Short mmCIF file of C-alpha atoms in Angstrom, two decimals:
data_model
loop_
_atom_site.label_atom_id
_atom_site.label_comp_id
_atom_site.label_asym_id
_atom_site.label_seq_id
_atom_site.Cartn_x
_atom_site.Cartn_y
_atom_site.Cartn_z
CA MET A 1 24.52 -30.35 20.84
CA THR A 2 20.98 -29.41 19.47
CA GLN A 3 19.22 -27.67 16.73
CA VAL A 4 17.25 -24.64 17.89
CA PHE A 5 15.28 -24.07 14.74
CA ASN A 6 15.71 -25.35 11.02
CA ALA A 7 14.26 -24.73 7.76
CA GLY A 8 15.37 -25.30 4.22
CA ASP A 9 14.19 -24.12 0.83
CA ARG A 10 14.31 -26.51 -2.18
CA ASP A 11 14.13 -23.86 -4.77
CA VAL A 12 17.59 -22.37 -4.04
CA GLY A 13 19.85 -25.66 -4.45
CA GLY A 14 22.96 -25.77 -6.74
CA ASP A 15 20.87 -27.48 -9.30
CA HIS A 16 18.80 -24.74 -9.79
CA PHE A 17 21.85 -22.64 -10.45
CA ASP A 18 22.81 -24.75 -13.02
CA THR A 19 19.34 -24.45 -14.67
CA ARG A 20 19.58 -20.56 -14.54
CA LEU A 21 23.27 -20.88 -16.09
CA LEU A 22 22.16 -23.40 -18.78
CA GLN A 23 19.30 -20.67 -19.53
CA LEU A 24 22.09 -18.06 -19.75
CA ILE A 25 24.30 -20.25 -22.13
CA ARG A 26 21.62 -21.02 -24.27
CA GLN A 27 20.57 -17.38 -24.35
CA LYS A 28 24.34 -16.46 -25.56
CA HIS A 29 24.46 -19.24 -28.10
CA GLU A 30 21.15 -18.04 -29.67
CA SER A 31 22.40 -14.47 -29.91
CA GLN A 32 25.69 -15.97 -31.83
CA HIS A 33 23.30 -18.14 -34.10
CA PRO A 34 19.86 -16.93 -34.50
CA GLY A 35 18.75 -19.93 -36.25
CA ALA A 36 20.11 -22.26 -33.78
CA ASN A 37 17.71 -25.09 -33.06
CA TRP A 38 18.03 -26.38 -29.31
CA GLY A 39 15.09 -28.56 -30.11
CA ARG A 40 17.57 -30.77 -31.59
CA LEU A 41 20.09 -31.52 -28.77
CA GLN A 42 22.27 -34.64 -29.04
CA SER A 43 21.61 -37.22 -26.78
CA SER A 44 24.25 -36.82 -24.41
CA ALA A 45 24.48 -32.78 -24.90
CA HIS A 46 22.24 -32.18 -21.86
CA ALA A 47 24.33 -34.16 -19.33
CA ARG A 48 27.49 -32.61 -20.79
CA LEU A 49 26.14 -28.82 -20.58
CA ILE A 50 25.14 -29.46 -16.94
CA GLN A 51 28.89 -30.77 -16.31
CA ALA A 52 29.88 -27.59 -18.19
CA CYS A 53 27.69 -25.29 -15.91
CA GLU A 54 29.20 -26.96 -12.88
CA ASP A 55 32.83 -26.33 -13.85
CA ALA A 56 31.97 -22.71 -14.86
CA LYS A 57 30.65 -21.93 -11.44
CA ILE A 58 33.74 -23.27 -9.94
CA ALA A 59 36.22 -21.12 -12.54
CA LEU A 60 33.81 -18.19 -11.69
CA SER A 61 34.31 -18.35 -8.15
CA SER A 62 37.99 -17.39 -8.38
CA ARG A 63 38.38 -15.63 -12.13
CA GLN A 64 36.23 -12.81 -13.77
CA SER A 65 35.52 -15.01 -16.71
CA THR A 66 35.71 -18.46 -18.41
CA ARG A 67 35.47 -20.04 -21.61
CA MET A 68 33.04 -22.83 -22.50
CA TYR A 69 33.59 -25.24 -25.39
CA LEU A 70 31.62 -27.85 -26.28
CA ARG A 71 31.48 -29.93 -29.45
CA ASP A 72 28.54 -31.23 -31.35
CA ILE A 73 25.65 -30.20 -28.88
CA LEU A 74 23.11 -29.79 -31.38
CA ALA A 75 22.44 -32.46 -34.05
CA VAL A 76 22.47 -29.94 -37.09
CA PRO A 77 25.14 -28.83 -39.55
CA GLY A 78 27.29 -25.71 -39.56
CA GLU A 79 28.95 -23.78 -36.38
CA GLU A 80 25.74 -23.55 -34.21
CA LYS A 81 26.20 -27.30 -33.52
CA ASP A 82 29.38 -26.56 -31.27
CA LEU A 83 29.13 -24.26 -28.16
CA ASP A 84 31.86 -21.46 -28.09
CA LEU A 85 31.33 -18.73 -25.78
CA GLU A 86 32.64 -16.80 -22.94
CA LEU A 87 30.87 -16.24 -19.56
CA SER A 88 31.76 -13.56 -17.12
CA LYS A 89 31.38 -13.25 -13.36
CA PRO A 90 28.59 -10.45 -13.59
CA GLU A 91 26.82 -12.38 -16.23
CA LEU A 92 26.39 -15.29 -13.85
CA GLU A 93 25.54 -13.35 -10.77
CA GLY A 94 22.64 -11.45 -12.65
CA ALA A 95 21.27 -14.70 -13.67
CA VAL A 96 20.97 -16.14 -10.06
CA GLN A 97 20.73 -12.78 -8.11
CA ASP A 98 17.00 -13.73 -7.18
CA LEU A 99 18.11 -17.06 -5.95
CA ILE A 100 20.94 -15.56 -3.70
CA SER A 101 18.57 -13.38 -2.17
CA GLN A 102 16.14 -15.71 -1.40
CA GLY A 103 18.44 -18.30 0.12
CA LEU A 104 19.81 -15.30 2.38
CA GLY A 105 16.34 -14.06 3.08
CA LYS A 106 15.78 -17.88 4.53
CA ILE A 107 18.24 -17.30 6.72
CA GLU A 108 16.91 -14.19 8.33
CA MET A 109 13.62 -16.01 8.42
CA VAL A 110 14.96 -18.82 10.42
CA LEU A 111 16.77 -16.22 12.90
CA ASP A 112 13.35 -14.54 13.24
CA ALA A 113 11.22 -17.20 13.77
CA ALA A 114 13.77 -18.51 16.44
CA GLY A 115 13.97 -15.04 18.23
CA ILE A 116 17.69 -14.97 17.76
CA PRO A 117 19.17 -11.74 16.95
CA ARG A 118 22.05 -11.47 14.64
CA SER A 119 24.23 -10.21 17.06
CA ALA A 120 23.93 -13.53 19.28
CA ILE A 121 25.39 -15.59 16.40
CA ASP A 122 29.01 -16.23 17.50
CA PHE A 123 29.95 -17.89 14.19
CA CYS A 124 28.52 -18.93 10.89
CA LEU A 125 29.92 -22.18 9.11
CA ALA A 126 29.21 -21.99 5.55
CA THR A 127 28.83 -25.13 4.14
CA GLY A 128 27.92 -26.74 0.52
CA GLY A 129 29.47 -26.12 -2.72
CA MET A 130 27.84 -22.93 -3.73
CA VAL A 131 29.43 -21.04 -0.72
CA SER A 132 32.40 -20.81 -2.94
CA MET A 133 30.51 -18.20 -4.98
CA PRO A 134 31.53 -14.58 -4.25
CA ALA A 135 28.30 -13.19 -4.21
CA ILE A 136 27.03 -15.61 -1.63
CA ARG A 137 29.90 -15.12 0.76
CA GLU A 138 29.49 -11.39 0.64
CA GLY A 139 26.09 -11.70 1.49
CA LEU A 140 26.70 -14.00 4.33
CA VAL A 141 29.39 -11.46 5.60
CA ASP A 142 26.74 -8.76 5.29
CA LEU A 143 24.68 -10.79 7.49
CA PHE A 144 26.89 -11.71 10.16
CA GLY A 145 30.23 -10.05 9.50
CA VAL A 146 33.57 -11.10 8.32
CA ASN A 147 34.98 -12.14 11.75
CA ARG A 148 31.99 -14.48 12.20
CA LEU A 149 31.79 -16.26 9.01
CA ARG A 150 33.77 -19.48 8.94
CA LEU A 151 34.87 -20.72 5.57
CA VAL A 152 36.38 -24.02 5.30
CA ASP A 153 38.27 -25.71 2.36
CA ASN A 154 36.02 -28.97 2.51
CA ALA A 155 32.51 -26.61 2.65
CA ALA A 156 31.23 -29.02 -0.23
CA THR A 157 31.71 -32.32 1.53
CA VAL A 158 31.80 -31.34 5.48
CA ILE A 159 28.18 -32.47 6.34
CA ALA A 160 28.90 -35.71 4.26
CA GLU A 161 31.75 -36.34 6.23
CA GLY A 162 30.21 -35.54 9.55
CA ALA A 163 27.33 -37.89 8.90
CA ALA A 164 29.64 -40.36 7.92
CA TRP A 165 31.76 -40.45 11.38
CA ILE A 166 28.40 -40.48 13.13
CA ALA A 167 27.41 -43.60 11.37
CA HIS A 168 30.77 -45.10 11.69
CA ASP A 169 30.41 -44.45 15.57
CA ASN A 170 26.87 -45.61 15.55
CA ILE A 171 25.71 -42.50 17.19
CA GLY A 172 21.99 -42.16 16.89
CA LEU A 173 20.28 -39.01 16.31
CA GLN A 174 17.99 -37.76 19.35
CA LEU A 175 14.80 -35.32 19.38
CA ALA A 176 16.17 -32.20 20.45
CA LYS A 177 12.65 -30.89 21.57
CA PRO A 178 9.45 -32.53 22.56
CA ILE A 179 6.57 -32.75 20.31
CA GLU A 180 3.72 -31.83 22.12
CA MET A 181 -0.14 -30.82 22.01
CA LEU A 182 -2.11 -28.01 23.17
CA HIS A 183 -4.63 -29.18 25.70
CA ALA A 184 -8.12 -28.08 26.17
CA ASN A 185 -6.85 -26.22 29.42
CA ASN A 186 -4.53 -24.22 27.47
CA SER A 187 -1.48 -26.42 28.77
CA TYR A 188 1.00 -28.37 26.51
CA ILE A 189 1.05 -32.04 26.96
CA GLU A 190 4.02 -34.07 25.90
CA ILE A 191 3.32 -36.65 22.96
CA ILE A 192 7.02 -37.93 22.30
CA PRO A 193 9.59 -36.32 24.96
CA THR A 194 13.06 -34.75 24.33
CA GLY A 195 15.89 -37.39 23.81
CA THR A 196 13.90 -39.92 22.14
CA ALA A 197 16.25 -41.94 19.95
CA LEU A 198 15.25 -41.40 16.35
CA PRO A 199 14.91 -44.48 14.17
CA PHE A 200 18.00 -45.98 12.15
CA VAL A 201 17.32 -47.24 8.29
CA GLY A 202 14.25 -49.54 8.09
CA LYS A 203 12.62 -48.54 11.41
CA ALA A 204 9.97 -46.11 12.78
CA ILE A 205 8.89 -45.08 16.34
CA GLN A 206 5.03 -44.22 17.11
CA HIS A 207 3.55 -42.67 19.96
CA ARG A 208 -0.23 -42.66 20.69
CA MET A 209 -2.37 -40.21 22.78
CA ASP A 210 -5.83 -40.95 23.53
CA MET A 211 -8.37 -38.25 24.50
CA TYR A 212 -11.97 -37.13 24.49
CA CYS A 213 -13.66 -34.27 22.57
CA VAL A 214 -14.30 -31.58 25.28
CA ASN A 215 -16.57 -29.27 23.03
CA PRO A 216 -18.11 -30.85 19.78
CA SER A 217 -20.90 -28.55 19.41
CA ASP A 218 -19.23 -27.14 16.02
CA GLY A 219 -18.73 -30.69 14.62
CA PHE A 220 -14.77 -30.28 14.99
CA ALA A 221 -12.13 -31.11 17.36
CA LYS A 222 -8.81 -28.91 16.53
CA PHE A 223 -5.35 -30.26 17.63
CA LEU A 224 -2.52 -28.07 17.57
CA LEU A 225 0.94 -29.57 17.65
CA ALA A 226 4.06 -27.44 18.61
CA ARG A 227 7.55 -27.46 20.31
CA PRO A 228 9.35 -25.17 22.57
CA GLN A 229 11.18 -22.22 21.04
CA TRP A 230 14.31 -23.30 23.24
CA PRO A 231 15.62 -26.73 23.93
CA GLY A 232 15.11 -27.36 27.68
CA ARG A 233 12.51 -24.55 28.16
CA ASP A 234 9.27 -26.34 28.21
CA SER A 235 7.35 -24.79 31.40
CA HIS A 236 3.85 -23.44 30.77
CA GLY A 237 5.02 -20.03 29.98
CA ASP A 238 7.75 -20.52 27.52
CA ARG A 239 7.07 -19.78 24.15
CA ARG A 240 6.17 -22.65 21.76
CA ILE A 241 6.51 -22.75 17.76
CA PRO A 242 3.70 -24.68 15.68
CA TYR A 243 4.57 -27.91 13.95
CA ALA A 244 1.23 -28.52 12.67
CA HIS A 245 -2.69 -27.84 12.71
CA LEU A 246 -5.52 -30.32 12.31
CA THR A 247 -9.22 -29.97 12.20
CA LEU A 248 -10.87 -33.08 12.70
CA PRO A 249 -14.79 -33.72 12.08
CA VAL A 250 -16.37 -35.07 15.14
CA ASP A 251 -20.13 -35.87 16.11
CA SER A 252 -21.57 -32.54 16.72
CA HIS A 253 -24.67 -34.37 18.76
CA ALA A 254 -22.47 -36.17 20.77
CA ARG A 255 -22.28 -34.97 24.74
CA PRO A 256 -19.00 -33.43 25.97
CA LEU A 257 -16.18 -35.94 26.77
CA GLN A 258 -18.25 -38.85 25.16
CA GLU A 259 -16.52 -38.94 21.81
CA ARG A 260 -12.99 -40.62 21.97
CA LEU A 261 -10.30 -39.23 19.90
CA GLN A 262 -6.81 -40.85 18.86
CA VAL A 263 -3.74 -39.21 17.62
CA ASP A 264 -0.64 -41.09 16.50
CA VAL A 265 2.58 -39.42 15.91
CA THR A 266 5.04 -41.70 13.60
CA ILE A 267 8.64 -40.61 12.98
CA ASN A 268 10.02 -42.97 10.17
CA ASP A 269 13.94 -43.44 9.17
CA ASP A 270 13.70 -40.16 6.96
CA LEU A 271 12.99 -38.24 10.24
CA ILE A 272 9.76 -37.00 8.99
CA ALA A 273 6.95 -37.08 11.37
CA GLU A 274 3.45 -38.14 10.28
CA VAL A 275 0.34 -37.04 12.58
CA ARG A 276 -2.81 -38.75 12.24
CA ALA A 277 -6.12 -37.75 14.11
CA ARG A 278 -8.81 -40.00 14.42
CA SER A 279 -12.28 -39.76 15.61
CA LEU A 280 -13.92 -43.27 16.77
CA MET A 281 -17.61 -42.05 16.63
CA ARG A 282 -17.37 -40.43 13.43
CA GLN A 283 -14.82 -42.60 12.07
CA GLN A 284 -13.11 -39.59 10.44
CA THR A 285 -9.24 -39.22 9.90
CA ARG A 286 -7.11 -36.27 9.10
CA ARG A 287 -3.23 -36.01 8.48
CA SER A 288 -0.12 -33.66 8.67
CA VAL A 289 3.36 -34.08 7.76
CA ILE A 290 6.20 -32.31 9.71
CA HIS A 291 9.45 -32.19 8.16
CA ASP A 292 11.29 -29.83 10.13
CA LEU A 293 11.81 -31.86 13.38
CA GLU A 294 14.94 -30.36 15.39
CA PHE A 295 17.63 -32.90 16.34
CA GLY A 296 19.99 -33.38 18.75
CA LEU A 297 23.46 -35.30 19.02
CA SER A 298 24.92 -36.46 22.74
CA ILE A 299 28.34 -34.97 23.08
CA HIS A 300 28.88 -37.36 26.00
CA ALA A 301 28.23 -40.40 23.54
CA LEU A 302 30.32 -38.77 21.08
CA ALA A 303 33.12 -38.60 23.46
CA HIS A 304 32.90 -42.20 24.73
CA ALA A 305 32.78 -43.40 20.99
CA THR A 306 35.96 -41.68 20.01
#
């Protein structure tokens, strides 16, 4: 069981929806009380407002409107110190529509980058608390169709539950695709192979490759790190997807194949790969970080663990 491609977007998480909802609530409150001073929030008000936003999102997943009432939000006298308003589903969806579109667009980007047509998806398992939002579910239906979209009752916790089972059974992740580097002869050479066991907490793995600069005349050595588009398809003619590019200064006066180069790839316990390239004559170093490694789990190992 392996990942074909992955990508994320830290700008469309549930906390960003909470922020948008909080802005909407403030606007509605200020329309009720034009003189309200939101610079005088009570010390505990922000945490209570965020919790109220979370509760409102849940309520509006099944209702058209919800009432929000919080006492003593502002440290001021008068009615404006309390929050008391109605929030509708259309208001919420309007406030976060661009976030929804951005998130759905990321899914389409992943499919396009992996070269997978929508029709090739057998089912889409929707996870995370935000899939309870009707607008998000409708967007997923538009992408995959109602018969291929799977909604589960524990969508908000299913990923954490799966991770807990894997940790309990001590099943480690494996690298789903090799980390490769484009060689001067236009072939890809393997740095870290498929199936490499990825590190647990407090551990790291490191692989080094030594080589020589073929053509230093422009003063730079170029490195392209990539992986095959599909797991198990790593022959010369199979398509690659880039991971990182590095341009390393070298001695432009050196003879071809004189300057030695070192490339180290380290994967830490956060499953982030750091690539360091070093020229031994110029003593220059360049670095890049890879956040989107693809992982795999051994079904055989899982079967034996259970």
